[in-house]
């Protein structure tokens, strides 16, 4: 059945009845209030603006307290988000307030808005992860999603910097932006009026969506519509108290006079406090959840492959989507596995081939070495054989010499009388001897 039909039928079936007496469900809003009060609230503010623009002073002025601060240097290597959480109590209402400072933003040329966008997304992601858990504890979950971004504009009186436009454009779909002109006491009244118009025109021309105070609730529609026309608020911050008449007021004192923070003819501080804290704090929280978080969640789930309807506008159940995605994932996994297996086989083949090549090379080298060794061995054998022959010849000659020497000695030691006679013989021997020796 089509949705409009269903709606019509349910309207037809619903009948207005009169009650005979007091039942008590009119206490439901009170129950809701009492439950919310006991639970406490959280509110998270992101302050974006250049170093020393007056962020901390304005926070102290807004909440009428002194938060822990730490001055930032002008030489930060990159933009860094510094969250600080405080527990505040007013009457019996507890507020867990987180102030996040974008430290180092706008100081040097290469400062970009990415760390700010990433921080906002991370808080959405954390919330989504908590929502997707089987065992969720959203009741006592510390919600760190940014409810409002106070964008501090430098009071140049000239125009917005391109960094301001780019940053606000990147942030406008993720967070409620309230632009404010900081240190508004440094700009004259006529210049301020022109500056405000210029800023709004530039934001409009560049399609930057800033937060609009809601006008759908009758109770606040009028005041919100008036306040929308005052944007961007030109604010002055100070925690110093100065005596005006017989009253102590928060103000900035100059040699030529006093700028009162809460005097509406001096600046828009009161307007900002009214709109941010006293009238629209709950709307800012709601817009964060219903608009910005919802957009993030939708994109994330679509990225994961979830859809509400298939082709021909047929509704798809979460289970079906999960099964389809699971099948796709398993197919993909199988394909990857097959690719990896093939890659492995190819690698093994390549290595095997390389090893075979290496083995062949080694074998060839071995054969060459073997041949060289055999040749060397043959040469050594030849040499040895020659030496052996030479040795034999030498020994033979040596033996002959020794025999001759022995014979010569024998002859000498026989008759001395025969010396003369034998002289001839001896000379004959010696001639033989010399012949043999030679
Ligand atoms: P970092 O955190 O270091 O980036 O600085 P910040 O933006 O928090 O500025 P902070 O509040 O520390 O103020 C810096 C200086 O500006 C201080 O001397 C403040 O007194 C001065 N200041 C703050 N608000 C105003 C203002 O509305 N008007 C004027 N004229 N000076 C202000
Ligand atoms: Mg500061």
PDB file of N, CA and C in Angstrom, residues 46 53 77 89 98 105 113 120 138 154 212 214 222 251 262 323 349-350 370 387 408:
ATOM      1  N   UNK A  46      32.882  24.980  19.324  1.00  0.00           N
ATOM      2  CA  UNK A  46      34.170  25.028  18.620  1.00  0.00           C
ATOM      3  C   UNK A  46      34.484  26.488  18.324  1.00  0.00           C
ATOM      4  N   UNK A  53      42.674  36.527  18.811  1.00  0.00           N
ATOM      5  CA  UNK A  53      41.498  37.292  18.336  1.00  0.00           C
ATOM      6  C   UNK A  53      40.490  37.557  19.473  1.00  0.00           C
ATOM      7  N   UNK A  77      53.210  24.394  14.167  1.00  0.00           N
ATOM      8  CA  UNK A  77      53.539  23.738  12.894  1.00  0.00           C
ATOM      9  C   UNK A  77      52.285  23.447  12.068  1.00  0.00           C
ATOM     10  N   UNK A  89      27.339  24.200  36.770  1.00  0.00           N
ATOM     11  CA  UNK A  89      26.019  24.026  37.363  1.00  0.00           C
ATOM     12  C   UNK A  89      25.363  25.381  37.579  1.00  0.00           C
ATOM     13  N   UNK A  98      32.027  21.540  26.641  1.00  0.00           N
ATOM     14  CA  UNK A  98      33.347  21.326  26.034  1.00  0.00           C
ATOM     15  C   UNK A  98      33.642  22.496  25.114  1.00  0.00           C
ATOM     16  N   UNK A 105      45.190  28.284  13.930  1.00  0.00           N
ATOM     17  CA  UNK A 105      44.434  28.496  12.683  1.00  0.00           C
ATOM     18  C   UNK A 105      44.677  29.908  12.139  1.00  0.00           C
ATOM     19  N   UNK A 113      41.921  24.086   6.737  1.00  0.00           N
ATOM     20  CA  UNK A 113      40.785  23.779   7.604  1.00  0.00           C
ATOM     21  C   UNK A 113      40.624  22.278   7.820  1.00  0.00           C
ATOM     22  N   UNK A 120      35.632  17.306  13.548  1.00  0.00           N
ATOM     23  CA  UNK A 120      34.160  17.232  13.595  1.00  0.00           C
ATOM     24  C   UNK A 120      33.695  15.838  13.154  1.00  0.00           C
ATOM     25  N   UNK A 138      24.230   4.655  25.003  1.00  0.00           N
ATOM     26  CA  UNK A 138      24.042   6.048  24.587  1.00  0.00           C
ATOM     27  C   UNK A 138      23.526   6.923  25.723  1.00  0.00           C
ATOM     28  N   UNK A 154      38.088  38.681  11.913  1.00  0.00           N
ATOM     29  CA  UNK A 154      38.990  39.775  12.300  1.00  0.00           C
ATOM     30  C   UNK A 154      38.342  41.112  11.928  1.00  0.00           C
ATOM     31  N   UNK A 212      20.793  29.645  11.046  1.00  0.00           N
ATOM     32  CA  UNK A 212      19.701  30.617  11.141  1.00  0.00           C
ATOM     33  C   UNK A 212      18.895  30.284  12.391  1.00  0.00           C
ATOM     34  N   UNK A 214      15.919  29.545  14.529  1.00  0.00           N
ATOM     35  CA  UNK A 214      14.676  29.005  13.976  1.00  0.00           C
ATOM     36  C   UNK A 214      13.462  29.917  14.218  1.00  0.00           C
ATOM     37  N   UNK A 222       9.614  35.462  16.690  1.00  0.00           N
ATOM     38  CA  UNK A 222       9.799  36.894  16.476  1.00  0.00           C
ATOM     39  C   UNK A 222      11.221  37.351  16.819  1.00  0.00           C
ATOM     40  N   UNK A 251      33.514  45.516  31.443  1.00  0.00           N
ATOM     41  CA  UNK A 251      33.787  46.507  30.401  1.00  0.00           C
ATOM     42  C   UNK A 251      35.272  46.538  30.048  1.00  0.00           C
ATOM     43  N   UNK A 262      27.967  44.393  28.204  1.00  0.00           N
ATOM     44  CA  UNK A 262      26.544  44.056  28.193  1.00  0.00           C
ATOM     45  C   UNK A 262      25.631  45.220  27.819  1.00  0.00           C
ATOM     46  N   UNK A 323      23.450  -9.304   3.652  1.00  0.00           N
ATOM     47  CA  UNK A 323      23.751 -10.552   2.943  1.00  0.00           C
ATOM     48  C   UNK A 323      24.414 -10.263   1.599  1.00  0.00           C
ATOM     49  N   UNK A 349      57.834 -20.161  -9.629  1.00  0.00           N
ATOM     50  CA  UNK A 349      58.358 -20.592 -10.936  1.00  0.00           C
ATOM     51  C   UNK A 349      59.596 -19.776 -11.309  1.00  0.00           C
ATOM     52  N   UNK A 350      59.458 -18.461 -11.140  1.00  0.00           N
ATOM     53  CA  UNK A 350      60.584 -17.567 -11.456  1.00  0.00           C
ATOM     54  C   UNK A 350      61.814 -17.948 -10.663  1.00  0.00           C
ATOM     55  N   UNK A 370      87.579 -28.542 -13.017  1.00  0.00           N
ATOM     56  CA  UNK A 370      88.017 -29.951 -13.025  1.00  0.00           C
ATOM     57  C   UNK A 370      89.036 -30.179 -14.140  1.00  0.00           C
ATOM     58  N   UNK A 387     111.981 -35.596 -13.375  1.00  0.00           N
ATOM     59  CA  UNK A 387     112.885 -35.497 -12.215  1.00  0.00           C
ATOM     60  C   UNK A 387     113.350 -36.882 -11.785  1.00  0.00           C
ATOM     61  N   UNK A 408     140.712 -46.284  -7.357  1.00  0.00           N
ATOM     62  CA  UNK A 408     141.897 -45.424  -7.300  1.00  0.00           C
ATOM     63  C   UNK A 408     142.563 -45.493  -5.943  1.00  0.00           C
TER      64      UNK A 408
END
